[in-house]
Coordinates of C-alpha atoms and ligand atoms in Angstrom, one line a residue:
M1 CA 24.1 -7.2 -4.4
K2 CA 20.5 -5.9 -3.8
Y3 CA 19.3 -9.1 -2.1
A4 CA 22.6 -9.5 -0.3
F5 CA 22.2 -6.1 1.1
S6 CA 18.7 -7.0 2.3
F7 CA 20.0 -10.1 4.1
L8 CA 22.8 -8.1 5.7
A9 CA 20.3 -5.5 6.9
V10 CA 18.1 -8.1 8.5
I11 CA 21.0 -9.9 10.1
V12 CA 22.2 -6.6 11.6
L13 CA 18.7 -6.0 12.9
I14 CA 18.6 -9.4 14.5
L15 CA 22.0 -8.9 16.1
I16 CA 20.9 -5.5 17.5
A17 CA 17.9 -7.1 19.2
W18 CA 19.7 -10.2 20.3
L19 CA 22.7 -8.4 21.9
G20 CA 20.7 -5.4 23.0
S21 CA 18.1 -7.3 24.8
Q22 CA 20.8 -9.0 26.9
I23 CA 22.0 -5.7 28.4
P24 CA 20.4 -5.3 31.8
G25 CA 17.6 -2.7 31.7
M26 CA 17.4 -2.8 27.9
Q27 CA 14.4 -5.2 27.9
Y28 CA 12.1 -2.2 28.6
F29 CA 13.6 -0.5 25.6
F30 CA 13.1 -3.4 23.2
G31 CA 9.8 -4.6 24.8
V32 CA 8.0 -1.3 25.4
A33 CA 9.7 1.8 24.0
V34 CA 10.5 0.5 20.5
P35 CA 7.0 -1.1 19.9
Y36 CA 5.3 2.1 21.0
L37 CA 7.5 4.2 18.8
A38 CA 6.9 1.9 15.9
V39 CA 3.1 1.9 16.3
M40 CA 3.2 5.7 16.4
V41 CA 5.3 6.0 13.2
F42 CA 3.1 3.4 11.5
L43 CA -0.1 5.2 12.3
G44 CA 1.2 8.7 11.7
G45 CA 2.9 7.6 8.4
F46 CA -0.2 5.7 7.2
V47 CA -2.5 8.6 7.9
Y48 CA -0.1 11.0 6.3
R49 CA 0.2 8.9 3.1
V50 CA -3.6 8.5 2.8
I51 CA -4.1 12.3 3.3
Q52 CA -1.5 13.1 0.6
W53 CA -3.2 10.7 -1.8
S54 CA -6.6 12.1 -1.0
K55 CA -5.5 15.6 -1.7
S56 CA -4.0 14.7 -5.1
P57 CA -6.1 16.2 -7.9
V58 CA -7.8 13.8 -10.3
P59 CA -8.3 16.1 -13.3
F60 CA -9.6 13.4 -15.7
P61 CA -11.6 10.1 -15.4
I62 CA -8.7 7.7 -15.6
Q63 CA -10.2 4.3 -14.7
T64 CA -8.6 1.3 -16.4
T65 CA -11.2 -0.6 -18.4
C66 CA -11.0 -3.6 -20.6
G67 CA -14.6 -4.1 -21.6
Q68 CA -17.5 -2.4 -23.3
A69 CA -18.5 0.8 -21.6
K70 CA -22.2 1.5 -21.0
S71 CA -23.6 2.8 -24.3
L72 CA -26.8 2.4 -26.3
D73 CA -29.3 -0.2 -24.9
F74 CA -28.6 -2.8 -27.6
V75 CA -24.8 -2.7 -27.0
K76 CA -24.0 -5.2 -24.3
H77 CA -22.4 -3.5 -21.3
D78 CA -19.5 -5.2 -19.5
R79 CA -20.4 -4.3 -15.9
L80 CA -17.2 -5.6 -14.2
E81 CA -14.6 -4.4 -16.8
S82 CA -16.2 -1.0 -17.3
P83 CA -18.2 -0.2 -14.2
H84 CA -20.8 2.5 -14.6
T85 CA -22.3 2.7 -11.1
T86 CA -21.0 2.7 -7.6
S87 CA -22.1 -0.8 -6.9
E88 CA -20.3 -2.1 -10.1
V89 CA -17.2 -0.3 -8.9
V90 CA -17.5 -1.9 -5.5
A91 CA -18.0 -5.3 -7.1
R92 CA -14.9 -4.9 -9.2
M93 CA -12.8 -3.6 -6.2
A94 CA -14.0 -6.5 -4.0
L95 CA -13.0 -9.1 -6.5
E96 CA -9.6 -7.4 -7.0
I97 CA -8.9 -7.1 -3.3
L98 CA -10.3 -10.4 -2.1
T99 CA -9.3 -12.6 -5.0
F100 CA -6.5 -10.7 -6.8
R101 CA -8.5 -10.9 -10.0
S102 CA -6.1 -9.0 -12.2
L103 CA -3.1 -11.1 -11.1
F104 CA -5.1 -14.2 -12.2
R105 CA -4.7 -13.0 -15.7
N106 CA -0.9 -12.9 -15.3
T107 CA 0.9 -14.3 -18.4
K108 CA 4.5 -15.0 -19.1
S109 CA 6.2 -14.5 -22.4
E110 CA 9.1 -16.6 -23.7
L111 CA 11.3 -15.8 -26.7
Y112 CA 12.4 -18.9 -28.8
D113 CA 14.7 -19.3 -31.8
G114 CA 13.1 -18.1 -34.9
P115 CA 12.6 -15.6 -33.3
K116 CA 9.3 -16.7 -32.0
I117 CA 7.5 -15.3 -29.0
T118 CA 4.9 -17.2 -27.0
Y119 CA 2.5 -16.2 -24.3
E120 CA 1.2 -18.6 -21.7
S121 CA -1.0 -18.4 -18.7
S122 CA 1.0 -18.2 -15.4
K123 CA -1.1 -18.8 -12.3
W124 CA 1.7 -19.6 -9.7
L125 CA 2.2 -16.0 -8.8
W126 CA -1.5 -15.5 -8.2
L127 CA -1.7 -18.7 -6.1
F128 CA 1.3 -17.9 -3.9
A129 CA 0.4 -14.2 -3.6
L130 CA -3.1 -15.3 -2.3
I131 CA -1.5 -17.9 0.1
F132 CA 1.0 -15.3 1.4
H133 CA -1.5 -12.5 1.9
Y134 CA -4.3 -14.6 3.5
S135 CA -1.8 -16.4 5.8
F136 CA -0.3 -13.0 6.9
L137 CA -3.8 -11.7 7.7
V138 CA -4.8 -14.8 9.7
V139 CA -1.4 -14.8 11.6
V140 CA -2.0 -11.2 12.6
I141 CA -5.6 -11.8 13.6
R142 CA -4.5 -14.9 15.6
H143 CA -1.9 -12.8 17.4
M144 CA -4.7 -10.8 19.0
R145 CA -4.8 -13.6 21.6
M146 CA -1.6 -12.1 23.0
F147 CA -3.2 -8.7 23.5
L148 CA -6.8 -9.5 24.5
N149 CA -7.9 -10.9 27.8
P150 CA -10.3 -12.8 27.7
V151 CA -9.6 -14.0 24.2
P152 CA -12.7 -13.5 22.0
A153 CA -14.3 -16.8 20.9
V154 CA -13.9 -16.0 17.2
I155 CA -10.1 -15.9 17.7
E156 CA -10.1 -19.1 19.6
L157 CA -12.1 -20.7 16.8
L158 CA -9.6 -19.4 14.2
N159 CA -6.8 -20.7 16.3
W160 CA -8.4 -24.1 16.4
A161 CA -9.3 -24.2 12.7
D162 CA -5.8 -23.1 11.7
S163 CA -4.1 -25.9 13.7
M164 CA -6.7 -28.7 13.4
F165 CA -4.4 -31.1 11.5
E166 CA -2.3 -31.4 14.6
I167 CA 1.0 -31.8 12.9
L168 CA 3.9 -31.3 15.3
T169 CA 3.6 -30.5 19.0
P170 CA 2.4 -27.8 19.7
S171 CA 0.3 -28.0 16.5
L172 CA 1.7 -26.3 13.5
Y173 CA -0.6 -23.5 12.2
M174 CA -1.4 -23.9 8.5
T175 CA -1.0 -20.2 8.1
T176 CA 2.6 -20.2 9.6
A177 CA 3.5 -22.8 6.9
G178 CA 1.6 -20.7 4.3
L179 CA 3.3 -17.5 5.2
I180 CA 6.8 -19.1 5.0
A181 CA 6.0 -20.9 1.8
G182 CA 4.5 -17.8 0.2
V183 CA 7.3 -15.5 1.1
L184 CA 9.9 -18.1 -0.1
F185 CA 8.1 -18.4 -3.5
L186 CA 7.9 -14.6 -3.9
F187 CA 11.6 -14.3 -3.1
I188 CA 12.8 -17.2 -5.3
R189 CA 10.6 -15.9 -8.2
R190 CA 12.4 -12.5 -7.9
L191 CA 15.8 -14.2 -8.1
T192 CA 15.1 -16.8 -10.8
N193 CA 12.8 -14.9 -13.2
R194 CA 15.2 -12.8 -15.2
H195 CA 12.7 -10.1 -16.1
V196 CA 11.6 -9.6 -12.5
R197 CA 15.2 -9.8 -11.3
Y198 CA 16.2 -7.1 -13.7
I199 CA 13.7 -4.6 -12.3
S200 CA 14.0 -5.6 -8.6
L201 CA 15.5 -3.2 -6.1
A202 CA 16.7 -3.6 -2.5
N203 CA 13.3 -2.3 -1.5
D204 CA 11.7 -5.3 -3.2
Y205 CA 13.9 -7.8 -1.4
F206 CA 14.1 -6.2 2.0
P207 CA 10.4 -6.6 3.0
L208 CA 10.4 -10.2 1.9
V209 CA 13.5 -11.0 3.9
L210 CA 12.2 -9.1 6.9
I211 CA 8.8 -10.9 6.8
F212 CA 10.6 -14.2 6.3
A213 CA 12.7 -13.5 9.4
I214 CA 9.6 -12.6 11.4
A215 CA 7.8 -15.8 10.5
V216 CA 10.9 -18.0 11.1
T217 CA 11.6 -16.4 14.5
G218 CA 7.9 -16.9 15.4
F219 CA 8.0 -20.5 14.2
L220 CA 11.2 -21.2 16.1
M221 CA 9.7 -19.7 19.3
R222 CA 6.7 -21.9 19.1
H223 CA 8.2 -25.2 18.0
F224 CA 11.9 -25.3 19.0
L225 CA 12.7 -22.6 21.6
R226 CA 9.6 -22.8 23.6
G227 CA 11.6 -23.5 26.7
G228 CA 13.5 -20.2 26.2
I229 CA 10.4 -18.0 26.4
D230 CA 8.0 -17.2 29.2
I231 CA 4.7 -17.2 27.4
V232 CA 2.8 -15.9 30.5
A233 CA 5.1 -12.9 30.8
I234 CA 4.6 -12.3 27.0
K235 CA 0.8 -12.2 27.4
E236 CA 1.2 -9.9 30.4
L237 CA 3.3 -7.6 28.3
G238 CA 1.0 -7.8 25.3
V239 CA -2.1 -6.9 27.4
G240 CA -0.1 -4.3 29.2
L241 CA 1.0 -2.6 26.0
V242 CA -2.6 -2.2 24.7
T243 CA -3.9 -1.0 28.1
F244 CA -0.9 1.4 28.5
H245 CA 0.4 -0.3 31.6
P246 CA 3.2 -2.4 30.2
V247 CA 5.2 -4.7 32.6
I248 CA 8.1 -7.0 31.9
S249 CA 7.7 -9.4 34.8
S250 CA 10.4 -12.0 34.0
D251 CA 13.3 -12.8 31.7
I252 CA 11.3 -13.4 28.5
G253 CA 14.1 -14.7 26.2
S254 CA 16.0 -13.0 23.4
I255 CA 14.2 -14.8 20.6
F256 CA 11.0 -12.9 21.6
Y257 CA 12.8 -9.6 21.5
I258 CA 14.2 -10.4 18.1
H259 CA 10.7 -11.2 16.8
L260 CA 9.2 -8.1 18.3
F261 CA 12.1 -5.8 17.1
L262 CA 11.7 -7.1 13.5
V263 CA 7.9 -6.5 13.7
S264 CA 8.6 -3.0 14.9
I265 CA 11.0 -2.4 12.0
L266 CA 8.3 -3.7 9.6
L267 CA 5.8 -1.2 11.1
V268 CA 8.2 1.7 10.8
Y269 CA 9.2 0.7 7.2
F270 CA 5.6 0.1 6.1
P271 CA 4.2 3.6 5.4
F272 CA 7.2 4.7 3.4
S273 CA 7.5 1.6 1.2
K274 CA 5.7 -0.3 -1.4
L275 CA 3.8 -2.1 1.4
M276 CA 1.5 0.9 1.4
H277 CA -0.4 -0.8 -1.5
L278 CA -2.5 -2.0 1.4
G279 CA -4.0 1.5 1.6
G280 CA -3.2 2.5 -1.9
V281 CA -5.4 -0.1 -3.6
F282 CA -8.5 1.6 -2.2
L283 CA -7.4 5.0 -3.3
S284 CA -6.3 4.2 -6.8
P285 CA -8.4 6.3 -9.3
T286 CA -7.7 3.8 -12.0
R287 CA -9.8 1.3 -9.9
N288 CA -12.2 3.4 -7.9
M289 CA -13.7 5.6 -10.5
K290 CA -16.8 4.9 -12.5
N291 CA -16.6 4.9 -16.3
N292 CA -19.5 7.2 -16.8
S293 CA -17.8 10.0 -18.7
R294 CA -20.3 9.8 -21.6
Q295 CA -23.1 10.7 -19.2
V296 CA -21.4 12.9 -16.5
R297 CA -18.9 15.7 -17.0
H298 CA -16.0 14.9 -14.7
I299 CA -15.0 17.9 -12.7
N300 CA -12.1 17.5 -10.3
P301 CA -13.7 18.2 -6.9
W302 CA -10.4 19.8 -5.6
N303 CA -10.3 22.3 -8.4
P304 CA -9.7 25.8 -6.9
D305 CA -12.3 28.4 -7.7
I306 CA -10.6 30.1 -10.5
K307 CA -11.8 33.6 -11.4
V308 CA -11.7 33.7 -15.1
H309 CA -10.5 36.9 -16.8
A310 CA -11.7 36.7 -20.4
Y311 CA -10.2 38.9 -23.1
A312 CA -13.4 41.0 -23.3
S313 CA -13.2 42.1 -19.6
Y314 CA -9.5 42.5 -19.9
E315 CA -10.0 45.0 -22.7
D316 CA -12.8 46.7 -20.8
E317 CA -10.3 47.2 -17.9
F318 CA -7.4 48.4 -20.0
R319 CA -9.0 49.8 -23.1
E320 CA -8.0 53.4 -22.4
F321 CA -4.3 52.5 -21.9
M322 CA -4.3 50.3 -24.9
V323 CA -5.7 53.1 -27.1
E324 CA -3.1 55.4 -25.7
A325 CA -0.3 53.0 -26.5
N326 CA -1.8 52.5 -30.0
I327 CA -2.6 48.8 -29.3
P328 CA -5.6 47.7 -31.5
V329 CA -8.8 47.1 -29.6
E330 CA -11.9 45.2 -30.5
K331 CA -14.3 47.7 -29.1
E332 CA -13.7 51.4 -29.6
L333 CA -13.7 54.0 -26.8
P334 CA -16.8 56.2 -26.5
P335 CA -16.0 59.5 -28.4
E336 CA -15.5 61.7 -25.3
E337 CA -13.0 59.3 -23.7
E338 CA -11.2 59.0 -27.1
A339 CA -10.9 62.8 -27.2
A340 CA -9.4 62.8 -23.7
V341 CA -6.9 60.2 -24.6
D342 CA -6.0 62.2 -27.7
E343 CA -5.4 65.3 -25.6
A344 CA -3.3 63.6 -23.0
P345 CA 0.0 63.5 -25.0
A346 CA -0.4 67.2 -25.9
K347 CA -1.0 68.1 -22.2
A348 CA 2.0 66.0 -21.2
E349 CA 4.2 67.9 -23.7
E350 CA 3.1 71.3 -22.3
Ligands
HEM1 C1 3.6 -8.4 11.5 C2 3.3 -9.0 12.7 C3 3.7 -10.4 13.1 C4 3.9 -11.5 12.3 C5 3.8 -11.6 10.8 C6 4.2 -12.6 13.2 C7 4.5 -13.9 12.8 C8 4.5 -15.0 13.6 C9 4.5 -16.4 13.2 C10 4.4 -16.8 11.8 C11 4.6 -17.1 14.3 C12 4.6 -18.7 14.4 C13 3.4 -19.2 15.1 C14 2.1 -18.5 14.9 O1 1.8 -18.3 13.7 O2 1.5 -18.1 15.9 C15 4.6 -16.2 15.5 C16 4.7 -16.6 16.8 C17 4.8 -15.8 17.9 N1 4.7 -14.4 17.8 FE1 4.5 -13.3 16.2 N2 4.2 -12.2 14.5 C18 3.9 -10.8 14.5 C19 3.8 -10.0 15.5 C20 4.0 -10.3 16.9 C21 4.0 -9.4 18.0 C22 3.6 -7.9 17.9 C23 4.2 -10.1 19.1 C24 4.3 -9.6 20.5 C25 3.4 -9.9 21.4 C26 4.5 -11.5 18.7 C27 4.7 -12.6 19.5 C28 4.8 -13.9 19.1 C29 4.9 -15.0 20.0 C30 5.0 -15.0 21.5 C31 4.9 -16.2 19.2 C32 4.9 -17.7 19.7 C33 3.5 -18.1 19.8 C34 3.3 -19.5 20.3 O3 4.2 -20.0 20.9 O4 2.2 -19.9 20.1 N3 4.3 -11.6 17.3 N4 4.6 -14.9 15.0

């Protein structure tokens, strides 16, 4: 049901863009208004989430470590697993972000008759996750050619390198194939691995189906429906969007509006979904803190300046009233004040 719902949602989105973009005058809505709105929600939502995370108190050092912390000189310190300095933290983070190091240690467990449980290394997830993320990154960078005029040499070079095997005409980009293969693997894994399937929600399937649809519409546009789009008008629109002078100079073709609409939905969905791990990985205290709690006392930098009211000063403030109410006190009143307190009930009776 959960994945069927995601498919249905994406089909509805495709229909909206396909039918909507054919209504005269609606091209401007799908080509300009929706993308602008989507970028605003994306940026606003992203900044909002990052600010919320940055404001969260971190009352304890909670870094995850799985190696020897820095200790006495003769005890070998594991610099990557238990980073003690900022540069060690940066090294651990860089390896995690650039190579998905923790995913490399992924294992799978199987239960056999006996009962007997086995654990074995499982590298496929790591491999396809890397292919998926790097392909996505390169596809997005390559798309800059549609928004920049002239196209920077580095993007031209990336374009050339990505399509150098010259399979199909026009050449198939390796990252287009990587993106589709990656997203398919991640989706099939969710369906076929019963542990993962059990914990998967619609919010796990939806982004995969959405990204798959974006990649497939892009692929179709380049390789099969090339005649149906006006690539010059697309470039004009792309450059117009980033320079705030958008124009739609011809009938671009519905497949382009579908592609663009799905991308806009992805942008709107992004900040409010698990896709925010893009920003979150940098802000995760379990990863970005140093394990130096033996040397430095951790004080949460957001702690409010609390005015402490110790018992001694509390008693100083209320001693007279406490004595009057016969509450035991640690420090007696000076004799003259005690006399005044003793006389007070008598006066009250008069
Ligand atoms: C999350 C963002 C996006 C993703 C993942 C994505 C994905 C893809 C993929 C996989 C292709 C196949 C060929 C290639 O890789 O170049 C493609 C083609 C294409 N995309 Fe996108 N796209 C995105 C955003 C956009 C945007 C914002 C535009 C609007 C200008 C756009 C316009 C196009 C066009 C015109 C093509 C055909 C390119 C060609 O024929 O060479 N895409 N897209």
